[in-house]
Short mmCIF file of C-alpha atoms in Angstrom, two decimals:
data_model
loop_
_atom_site.label_atom_id
_atom_site.label_comp_id
_atom_site.label_asym_id
_atom_site.label_seq_id
_atom_site.Cartn_x
_atom_site.Cartn_y
_atom_site.Cartn_z
CA MET A 1 -3.97 -7.59 52.69
CA THR A 2 -5.51 -4.62 50.80
CA ILE A 3 -9.26 -4.31 51.24
CA SER A 4 -11.15 -2.82 48.28
CA GLY A 5 -12.58 0.59 49.04
CA ARG A 6 -10.38 1.24 52.09
CA ARG A 7 -7.26 3.30 52.37
CA ARG A 8 -4.19 1.19 53.02
CA LEU A 9 -2.57 2.28 56.27
CA ALA A 10 1.09 2.08 57.20
CA PRO A 11 1.78 -1.11 59.11
CA PRO A 12 2.24 -0.83 62.87
CA VAL A 13 5.75 -1.01 64.28
CA LEU A 14 6.14 -4.27 66.19
CA PRO A 15 8.62 -4.91 69.01
CA ALA A 16 11.86 -6.43 67.80
CA SER A 17 11.16 -9.90 69.21
CA ARG A 18 7.70 -10.03 67.60
CA ARG A 19 9.18 -8.94 64.26
CA ARG A 20 11.80 -11.66 64.63
CA GLY A 21 9.17 -14.31 65.47
CA LEU A 22 7.00 -13.22 62.55
CA ARG A 23 9.97 -13.36 60.18
CA GLN A 24 10.74 -16.90 61.32
CA VAL A 25 7.17 -18.05 60.71
CA LEU A 26 6.99 -16.35 57.30
CA ALA A 27 10.39 -17.77 56.35
CA ALA A 28 9.27 -21.25 57.31
CA THR A 29 6.10 -20.84 55.27
CA ALA A 30 8.04 -19.64 52.23
CA THR A 31 10.54 -22.46 52.50
CA LEU A 32 7.77 -25.04 52.77
CA ALA A 33 6.19 -23.57 49.66
CA LEU A 34 9.46 -24.18 47.83
CA LEU A 35 9.61 -27.64 49.38
CA ALA A 36 6.15 -28.42 48.04
CA THR A 37 7.21 -27.36 44.56
CA ALA A 38 10.42 -29.38 44.72
CA ALA A 39 8.65 -32.46 46.07
CA CYS A 40 5.75 -32.32 43.64
CA GLY A 41 5.25 -35.81 42.36
CA GLY A 42 7.31 -37.14 45.28
CA GLY A 43 6.62 -40.30 47.23
CA SER A 44 8.41 -42.46 44.65
CA ALA A 45 11.48 -44.52 45.47
CA GLY A 46 13.96 -42.43 43.56
CA ASP A 47 15.53 -44.56 40.80
CA GLN A 48 14.05 -47.80 42.16
CA GLU A 49 10.74 -49.57 42.28
CA PRO A 50 8.97 -49.29 45.65
CA GLY A 51 9.74 -52.42 47.69
CA ALA A 52 12.91 -53.26 45.75
CA ALA A 53 15.70 -55.09 47.52
CA PRO A 54 18.64 -52.99 48.79
CA THR A 55 21.55 -52.59 46.39
CA THR A 56 24.84 -53.13 48.20
CA ASP A 57 26.89 -55.17 45.70
CA SER A 58 28.20 -51.97 44.10
CA PRO A 59 29.26 -48.67 45.73
CA VAL A 60 26.41 -46.75 47.35
CA GLN A 61 26.77 -43.47 49.20
CA LEU A 62 24.02 -42.28 51.53
CA SER A 63 23.71 -39.06 53.47
CA VAL A 64 22.22 -39.12 56.98
CA ALA A 65 20.95 -36.12 58.95
CA TRP A 66 19.86 -35.81 62.57
CA TRP A 67 19.70 -33.31 65.40
CA GLY A 68 21.10 -33.91 68.89
CA GLY A 69 24.14 -33.49 71.03
CA PRO A 70 27.62 -35.07 70.92
CA ALA A 71 26.49 -38.29 72.62
CA ARG A 72 23.87 -38.93 69.94
CA ALA A 73 26.36 -38.12 67.21
CA GLU A 74 28.89 -40.58 68.62
CA ASN A 75 26.32 -43.39 68.94
CA THR A 76 24.87 -42.80 65.49
CA GLU A 77 28.28 -42.81 63.83
CA LYS A 78 29.13 -46.08 65.61
CA VAL A 79 25.99 -47.77 64.30
CA LEU A 80 26.73 -46.56 60.76
CA GLU A 81 30.24 -48.00 61.08
CA LEU A 82 28.76 -51.28 62.29
CA TYR A 83 26.47 -51.42 59.26
CA LYS A 84 29.44 -50.80 56.96
CA LYS A 85 31.28 -53.84 58.36
CA SER A 86 28.71 -56.16 56.78
CA HIS A 87 28.03 -53.83 53.81
CA PRO A 88 31.50 -52.60 52.74
CA ASN A 89 30.20 -51.03 49.52
CA VAL A 90 27.99 -48.62 51.46
CA SER A 91 29.47 -45.35 52.69
CA PHE A 92 27.92 -42.47 54.58
CA THR A 93 28.17 -38.71 54.83
CA THR A 94 26.63 -37.30 57.98
CA GLN A 95 25.35 -33.98 59.22
CA TRP A 96 24.07 -33.17 62.68
CA GLN A 97 23.33 -30.09 64.73
CA GLY A 98 21.16 -28.79 67.56
CA TYR A 99 17.40 -28.78 67.15
CA SER A 100 17.20 -25.04 66.49
CA GLY A 101 17.36 -24.44 62.74
CA TYR A 102 17.48 -28.14 61.90
CA TYR A 103 14.26 -28.21 59.87
CA ASP A 104 15.19 -24.96 58.12
CA LYS A 105 18.30 -26.71 56.82
CA ILE A 106 16.38 -29.83 55.75
CA ASN A 107 13.70 -27.75 54.02
CA THR A 108 16.29 -25.72 52.15
CA SER A 109 18.09 -28.84 50.90
CA ALA A 110 14.74 -30.37 49.89
CA ALA A 111 13.85 -27.23 47.95
CA GLY A 112 17.09 -27.76 46.03
CA ARG A 113 16.17 -31.43 45.48
CA ASN A 114 19.20 -32.46 47.52
CA ALA A 115 17.76 -33.62 50.84
CA PRO A 116 19.63 -36.26 52.88
CA ASP A 117 18.82 -39.88 52.02
CA ILE A 118 17.94 -40.65 55.64
CA ILE A 119 16.31 -37.88 57.65
CA GLN A 120 15.59 -37.87 61.36
CA ILE A 121 12.29 -36.12 62.07
CA ASP A 122 9.85 -35.97 64.97
CA ASN A 123 6.10 -36.36 64.93
CA ARG A 124 5.63 -32.61 64.65
CA ALA A 125 7.02 -32.66 61.10
CA LEU A 126 5.66 -36.00 59.94
CA ARG A 127 2.32 -35.00 58.45
CA GLU A 128 3.80 -32.00 56.70
CA TYR A 129 6.67 -33.94 55.14
CA ALA A 130 4.39 -36.80 54.10
CA ASN A 131 1.82 -34.50 52.50
CA LYS A 132 4.55 -32.56 50.68
CA GLY A 133 5.88 -35.79 49.16
CA LEU A 134 9.32 -35.26 50.68
CA ILE A 135 9.56 -38.67 52.37
CA ALA A 136 8.94 -42.10 50.86
CA ASP A 137 5.98 -44.36 51.62
CA LEU A 138 7.62 -47.31 53.39
CA ASN A 139 4.66 -49.70 53.10
CA PRO A 140 6.13 -51.55 50.06
CA TRP A 141 9.16 -52.56 52.19
CA ALA A 142 7.22 -53.44 55.36
CA GLY A 143 7.51 -57.15 56.11
CA LYS A 144 10.41 -57.51 53.68
CA THR A 145 13.45 -55.25 54.03
CA LEU A 146 11.69 -53.45 56.86
CA LYS A 147 10.81 -55.71 59.79
CA VAL A 148 7.96 -54.33 61.88
CA ASP A 149 6.54 -57.37 63.70
CA GLN A 150 8.42 -56.68 66.96
CA ILE A 151 7.26 -53.05 67.21
CA ASP A 152 4.16 -52.28 69.25
CA PRO A 153 1.35 -51.55 66.74
CA LYS A 154 0.42 -48.32 68.55
CA LEU A 155 4.00 -47.08 68.38
CA LEU A 156 4.33 -48.18 64.75
CA GLY A 157 1.10 -46.34 63.97
CA THR A 158 2.63 -43.04 65.04
CA GLY A 159 4.68 -43.18 61.83
CA LYS A 160 1.61 -43.44 59.61
CA VAL A 161 -0.28 -40.72 57.76
CA ASP A 162 -3.55 -41.76 56.10
CA ASP A 163 -2.67 -45.44 56.70
CA LYS A 164 0.65 -45.15 54.86
CA LEU A 165 3.85 -45.84 56.80
CA TYR A 166 6.24 -42.95 56.22
CA ALA A 167 8.50 -43.19 59.25
CA LEU A 168 9.92 -45.81 61.60
CA PRO A 169 10.28 -44.84 65.26
CA LEU A 170 13.89 -44.94 66.38
CA ALA A 171 12.83 -45.03 70.01
CA SER A 172 10.03 -44.11 72.36
CA ASN A 173 10.01 -41.80 75.34
CA THR A 174 7.68 -39.90 77.60
CA GLN A 175 7.48 -36.54 79.32
CA ALA A 176 9.29 -35.68 82.54
CA LEU A 177 10.78 -32.97 84.67
CA ALA A 178 14.53 -33.24 85.10
CA VAL A 179 15.27 -32.25 88.71
CA ASP A 180 18.65 -31.32 90.20
CA THR A 181 18.94 -33.34 93.40
CA THR A 182 22.41 -32.02 94.24
CA VAL A 183 20.78 -28.67 95.02
CA ILE A 184 17.64 -29.87 96.77
CA GLU A 185 18.88 -32.84 98.84
CA PRO A 186 20.65 -30.60 101.41
CA LEU A 187 17.47 -28.49 101.58
CA GLY A 188 15.23 -31.46 102.35
CA LEU A 189 13.08 -30.70 99.30
CA VAL A 190 13.52 -33.83 97.16
CA PRO A 191 10.09 -34.55 95.60
CA PRO A 192 8.58 -38.05 95.66
CA GLU A 193 9.27 -40.10 92.54
CA THR A 194 5.53 -39.94 91.75
CA GLY A 195 5.68 -36.15 91.53
CA TRP A 196 3.08 -33.60 92.59
CA ALA A 197 -0.68 -34.17 92.71
CA SER A 198 -1.46 -30.74 91.24
CA TRP A 199 0.15 -27.73 89.59
CA ASP A 200 -0.58 -25.69 92.74
CA GLU A 201 1.35 -28.22 94.83
CA PHE A 202 4.21 -28.02 92.33
CA GLY A 203 4.18 -24.22 92.51
CA THR A 204 4.41 -24.29 96.30
CA TRP A 205 7.38 -26.66 96.15
CA ALA A 206 9.18 -24.62 93.47
CA ALA A 207 8.72 -21.39 95.45
CA GLN A 208 10.15 -23.11 98.53
CA VAL A 209 13.22 -24.12 96.50
CA THR A 210 13.78 -20.56 95.27
CA THR A 211 13.46 -19.21 98.80
CA ALA A 212 15.74 -21.89 100.28
CA THR A 213 18.50 -21.11 97.77
CA GLY A 214 18.25 -17.42 98.54
CA GLY A 215 17.05 -16.74 95.01
CA LYS A 216 20.30 -18.04 93.52
CA VAL A 217 18.53 -20.95 91.83
CA TRP A 218 14.86 -20.88 90.82
CA GLY A 219 12.61 -23.83 91.54
CA THR A 220 11.60 -24.32 87.92
CA ARG A 221 12.19 -22.90 84.49
CA ASP A 222 9.31 -20.92 82.99
CA GLU A 223 7.94 -23.48 80.50
CA SER A 224 5.12 -21.32 79.11
CA ALA A 225 6.78 -21.30 75.66
CA ASN A 226 7.00 -25.11 75.51
CA LEU A 227 4.35 -26.52 73.17
CA SER A 228 4.90 -30.07 74.47
CA ALA A 229 4.28 -28.94 78.05
CA PHE A 230 1.17 -27.04 76.91
CA GLU A 231 -0.06 -30.20 75.17
CA TYR A 232 0.48 -32.20 78.38
CA TRP A 233 -1.56 -29.68 80.37
CA LEU A 234 -4.35 -29.66 77.77
CA ARG A 235 -4.60 -33.46 77.94
CA GLN A 236 -4.95 -33.23 81.70
CA ASN A 237 -7.95 -31.00 81.04
CA GLY A 238 -9.59 -33.40 78.61
CA LYS A 239 -8.41 -31.73 75.40
CA GLU A 240 -5.84 -32.31 72.69
CA LEU A 241 -3.53 -29.83 70.99
CA TYR A 242 -5.28 -30.38 67.65
CA ASP A 243 -8.73 -31.34 66.48
CA GLY A 244 -7.88 -32.53 62.98
CA GLN A 245 -6.57 -29.47 61.17
CA LYS A 246 -7.93 -27.05 63.78
CA PRO A 247 -6.80 -26.09 67.28
CA GLY A 248 -8.11 -28.48 69.91
CA PHE A 249 -8.10 -25.68 72.46
CA THR A 250 -9.65 -22.23 72.87
CA ALA A 251 -8.23 -18.77 73.47
CA ALA A 252 -9.44 -19.14 77.06
CA ASP A 253 -7.34 -22.32 77.43
CA ALA A 254 -4.27 -20.50 76.14
CA THR A 255 -4.93 -17.63 78.57
CA ALA A 256 -5.21 -20.05 81.49
CA TRP A 257 -1.88 -21.61 80.49
CA LEU A 258 -0.06 -18.28 80.31
CA ASP A 259 -1.72 -17.20 83.57
CA LEU A 260 -0.46 -20.36 85.28
CA TRP A 261 3.13 -19.47 84.44
CA ALA A 262 2.66 -15.76 85.21
CA LYS A 263 1.56 -16.80 88.69
CA LEU A 264 4.59 -19.06 89.07
CA ARG A 265 6.93 -16.25 87.98
CA ASP A 266 5.26 -13.74 90.31
CA SER A 267 5.60 -16.09 93.29
CA GLY A 268 9.29 -16.64 92.56
CA ALA A 269 8.70 -20.31 91.78
CA ALA A 270 9.58 -19.97 88.09
CA SER A 271 12.49 -18.20 86.46
CA PRO A 272 11.92 -14.81 84.85
CA ALA A 273 11.54 -14.63 81.08
CA GLU A 274 15.12 -13.51 80.46
CA VAL A 275 16.43 -16.68 82.14
CA ALA A 276 14.03 -18.98 80.30
CA GLN A 277 14.36 -17.42 76.84
CA PRO A 278 17.77 -18.84 75.75
CA ALA A 279 16.42 -22.40 76.09
CA ASN A 280 13.13 -21.73 74.27
CA ALA A 281 14.56 -22.94 70.96
CA GLY A 282 15.23 -26.40 72.42
CA ASP A 283 19.04 -26.38 72.55
CA ILE A 284 19.86 -28.83 75.36
CA SER A 285 23.15 -27.05 76.10
CA LYS A 286 21.10 -24.04 77.20
CA ASN A 287 18.76 -26.10 79.38
CA THR A 288 18.52 -24.26 82.70
CA VAL A 289 19.23 -27.40 84.74
CA ALA A 290 22.42 -27.87 82.74
CA THR A 291 23.33 -24.21 83.31
CA LYS A 292 22.36 -24.57 87.02
CA GLN A 293 19.91 -21.68 86.93
CA THR A 294 16.87 -23.75 87.91
CA VAL A 295 16.29 -26.97 89.81
CA ALA A 296 13.61 -28.31 87.43
CA THR A 297 12.94 -28.11 83.73
CA PHE A 298 10.74 -29.93 81.21
CA SER A 299 12.45 -32.83 79.53
CA TYR A 300 11.84 -36.17 77.86
CA ASP A 301 13.09 -39.11 79.89
CA ASN A 302 15.69 -40.14 77.30
CA GLN A 303 17.31 -36.69 77.50
CA LEU A 304 18.62 -37.51 80.97
CA THR A 305 21.71 -39.04 79.33
CA GLU A 306 22.60 -35.84 77.52
CA LEU A 307 21.68 -33.59 80.46
CA ALA A 308 23.77 -35.62 82.87
CA LYS A 309 26.81 -35.11 80.64
CA ALA A 310 26.22 -31.36 80.67
CA THR A 311 26.40 -30.99 84.46
CA ASP A 312 28.35 -32.40 87.40
CA HIS A 313 25.17 -32.40 89.48
CA LYS A 314 23.03 -35.47 90.17
CA LEU A 315 19.63 -35.51 88.42
CA MET A 316 16.35 -37.37 88.82
CA LEU A 317 13.21 -37.71 86.68
CA VAL A 318 9.81 -36.75 88.05
CA PRO A 319 6.44 -36.77 86.24
CA LEU A 320 4.90 -33.43 85.38
CA PRO A 321 2.41 -32.18 87.98
CA GLY A 322 -1.22 -33.26 87.96
CA PRO A 323 -3.11 -36.24 86.51
CA ALA A 324 -1.06 -38.95 84.81
CA GLU A 325 -3.35 -38.87 81.76
CA GLY A 326 -1.35 -35.94 80.43
CA ALA A 327 1.56 -38.23 79.64
CA TYR A 328 1.77 -40.58 76.68
CA ALA A 329 4.28 -42.91 75.09
CA ARG A 330 5.57 -41.13 72.03
CA PRO A 331 8.09 -41.69 69.28
CA SER A 332 11.09 -39.65 70.35
CA GLN A 333 12.26 -39.43 66.74
CA PHE A 334 11.74 -41.21 63.46
CA PHE A 335 14.06 -42.14 60.66
CA THR A 336 12.57 -41.49 57.22
CA ALA A 337 13.83 -41.97 53.66
CA TYR A 338 14.01 -39.10 51.19
CA ALA A 339 11.56 -39.87 48.38
CA GLY A 340 13.92 -38.41 45.78
CA GLY A 341 16.93 -40.45 46.84
CA LYS A 342 18.75 -42.59 44.27
CA ASN A 343 18.83 -45.67 46.49
CA VAL A 344 15.80 -45.57 48.78
CA ALA A 345 15.88 -49.35 49.23
CA THR A 346 19.33 -49.23 50.83
CA ALA A 347 18.28 -46.28 52.97
CA VAL A 348 15.35 -48.39 54.20
CA ASP A 349 17.74 -51.25 54.97
CA VAL A 350 19.87 -48.90 57.09
CA ILE A 351 16.76 -47.68 58.94
CA ASN A 352 15.79 -51.30 59.57
CA PHE A 353 19.29 -51.96 60.96
CA PHE A 354 19.02 -49.08 63.45
CA VAL A 355 15.71 -50.35 64.78
CA ASN A 356 16.02 -54.12 64.63
CA ASP A 357 19.68 -55.10 65.07
CA PRO A 358 20.57 -56.04 68.68
CA GLU A 359 24.16 -54.77 68.38
CA ALA A 360 22.92 -51.46 67.05
CA GLY A 361 20.41 -51.31 69.91
CA ALA A 362 23.16 -51.88 72.46
CA ILE A 363 25.17 -49.00 71.01
CA LEU A 364 22.22 -46.61 70.88
CA GLY A 365 21.09 -47.40 74.44
CA THR A 366 18.36 -45.00 75.58
CA GLU A 367 19.90 -41.73 74.41
CA ARG A 368 17.09 -41.31 71.87
CA GLY A 369 14.65 -43.24 74.05
CA LEU A 370 13.75 -46.85 74.69
CA PRO A 371 14.29 -49.29 71.78
CA PRO A 372 11.07 -49.74 69.80
CA ASN A 373 11.79 -53.40 69.04
CA ASP A 374 10.61 -55.49 72.02
CA GLN A 375 13.15 -58.28 71.44
CA VAL A 376 16.03 -55.82 71.13
CA SER A 377 14.89 -54.05 74.28
CA ALA A 378 14.72 -57.28 76.28
CA ALA A 379 18.11 -58.43 74.97
CA ILE A 380 20.04 -55.28 75.80
CA LEU A 381 18.36 -54.20 79.05
CA PRO A 382 20.66 -56.33 81.26
CA SER A 383 23.71 -54.62 79.74
CA PHE A 384 22.39 -51.12 80.44
CA SER A 385 24.23 -48.84 82.83
CA GLU A 386 22.45 -47.98 86.08
CA GLN A 387 21.46 -44.64 84.56
CA LEU A 388 19.88 -46.29 81.51
CA LYS A 389 18.07 -48.81 83.69
CA TYR A 390 16.74 -45.90 85.73
CA VAL A 391 15.40 -44.22 82.57
CA ALA A 392 13.77 -47.48 81.45
CA ALA A 393 12.13 -47.98 84.85
CA TYR A 394 10.83 -44.40 84.87
CA ASP A 395 9.40 -44.80 81.38
CA ASP A 396 7.67 -48.08 82.28
CA ARG A 397 6.16 -46.58 85.44
CA VAL A 398 4.81 -43.45 83.75
CA THR A 399 3.57 -44.99 80.51
CA SER A 400 1.69 -47.71 82.42
CA GLN A 401 -0.59 -44.94 83.73
CA ALA A 402 -0.43 -42.63 80.71
CA GLY A 403 -3.23 -41.67 78.35
CA ASP A 404 -3.57 -42.76 74.73
CA THR A 405 -1.08 -41.51 72.16
CA PRO A 406 -2.67 -38.61 70.23
CA PRO A 407 -3.01 -38.56 66.44
CA VAL A 408 -0.16 -37.33 64.25
CA PRO A 409 0.05 -33.53 64.76
CA ALA A 410 -1.69 -31.24 62.29
CA GLN A 411 0.09 -30.04 59.19
CA GLY A 412 1.73 -26.73 60.06
CA ASP A 413 2.62 -27.80 63.62
CA SER A 414 6.20 -26.57 63.26
CA GLN A 415 4.86 -23.03 62.86
CA ILE A 416 2.74 -23.38 66.02
CA VAL A 417 5.89 -24.10 68.03
CA GLN A 418 7.25 -20.68 67.12
CA LEU A 419 3.91 -18.93 67.59
CA LEU A 420 3.68 -20.13 71.19
CA ILE A 421 7.26 -19.05 71.85
CA SER A 422 6.40 -15.56 70.59
CA ALA A 423 3.18 -15.39 72.64
CA ALA A 424 4.85 -16.65 75.82
CA GLU A 425 7.75 -14.22 75.45
CA ASN A 426 5.39 -11.31 74.81
CA ALA A 427 3.55 -12.14 78.03
CA GLY A 428 6.69 -13.00 79.99
CA PHE A 429 8.48 -9.76 79.12
CA GLY A 430 5.34 -7.71 79.78
CA ARG A 431 4.86 -6.57 76.19
CA GLN A 432 1.28 -7.87 76.21
CA SER A 433 -1.19 -9.09 78.79
CA THR A 434 -1.60 -12.85 79.03
CA SER A 435 -5.11 -12.58 77.57
CA ASP A 436 -3.96 -10.50 74.59
CA SER A 437 -0.98 -12.79 73.95
CA ALA A 438 -3.24 -15.84 74.16
CA ALA A 439 -5.88 -14.37 71.86
CA GLU A 440 -3.24 -13.50 69.28
CA PHE A 441 -1.70 -16.97 69.59
CA PHE A 442 -5.06 -18.67 69.07
CA SER A 443 -5.92 -16.50 66.07
CA GLN A 444 -2.51 -17.00 64.46
CA THR A 445 -2.62 -20.75 65.13
CA THR A 446 -6.02 -21.05 63.49
CA SER A 447 -4.84 -19.14 60.44
CA ALA A 448 -1.54 -21.01 60.17
CA LEU A 449 -3.28 -24.39 60.24
CA GLU A 450 -5.77 -23.26 57.59
CA ARG A 451 -2.95 -22.05 55.35
CA ALA A 452 -0.93 -25.22 55.88
CA SER A 453 -3.77 -27.43 54.69
CA SER A 454 -4.82 -25.31 51.70
#
């Protein structure tokens, strides 16, 4: 910004990682600006009237996009094939990838008015996509094509923005630490299934693990860059990540969070920044439990299925340290319908099939999380593998003590994810003090949320 009456100075030279992080945030902002232009006047049902019946008596082709690993891809394709058996005129094209870069690809296709007909999103993108008019208001189909009576009202409400239903939860899950018991059982350091009473107790345990392995495996991954873990910790301290369209925390809170992880790194409990960094983008294949670099890492309970396939070690789920109020039952992902699609009604019918059909539920299992439909969940639970039953039991135990589900994240949340990664890496690699990194993160978060809502 040029200030009238002042000489414009040459911009400072930033470290490479900070330049990269800033470019990612600016690129996301620019893409969303294009998205807003492309979606202007969105929220309609494409070529159909909102609430219209699905059209499957003539050929219909729908595109479906999601992120996830090979197990999710296999299950999703099987459900689409099952739908086609009773709807032979409907065909699908699919695209899937890891979480990193997923929204960039969706935003780019939306800017070209060519977004997938069915889009998997999480709650961090919901408000933004709804406000931009990218995804269709599903209210006209609710109670007709879209059956919602067997979904817990609180869980169903997580798909609403301003009382309009934009997304149907595909599953629910809750927060956990995935812990490698193959490493810690011989050491006599298996934690209780209820976890640790405090973060200090957790730090002591993790340092003991690192020492017992001779430093070959760290007790825990450095999770300072993980916005979901930060949110959990804030809730334990009586705060939320957002207060409407403003941060729900202070710069002092952010400093305390970065200090917590600096202390864990210094004690040897947590991995150094260079070990943690490859997994900061959320790629499960780079998870440090899967790569056997740490014993514990942040996870969602449904991810145990994918993690277990990535390692030959035995894993367990343990709640995050401290008060149980930090946890909450959350929609693991949603399916949404592109507002500009040519056959939104059929897309809605497919979404309904994923959520409410018992055969589909049996195929999907708990890879995305627990089925949102209570009847489907009860019907398929007996057929679950021991691993899936274990995930379901963990989820029930934790969510029975969990706090309330927070409101839909603020518009611009996707940018905050990257801002925390940049701040945590700056502190972790020693480029900035924790207080300076936190202050910059808080300032940038405040500005990004203001811009996102303007």
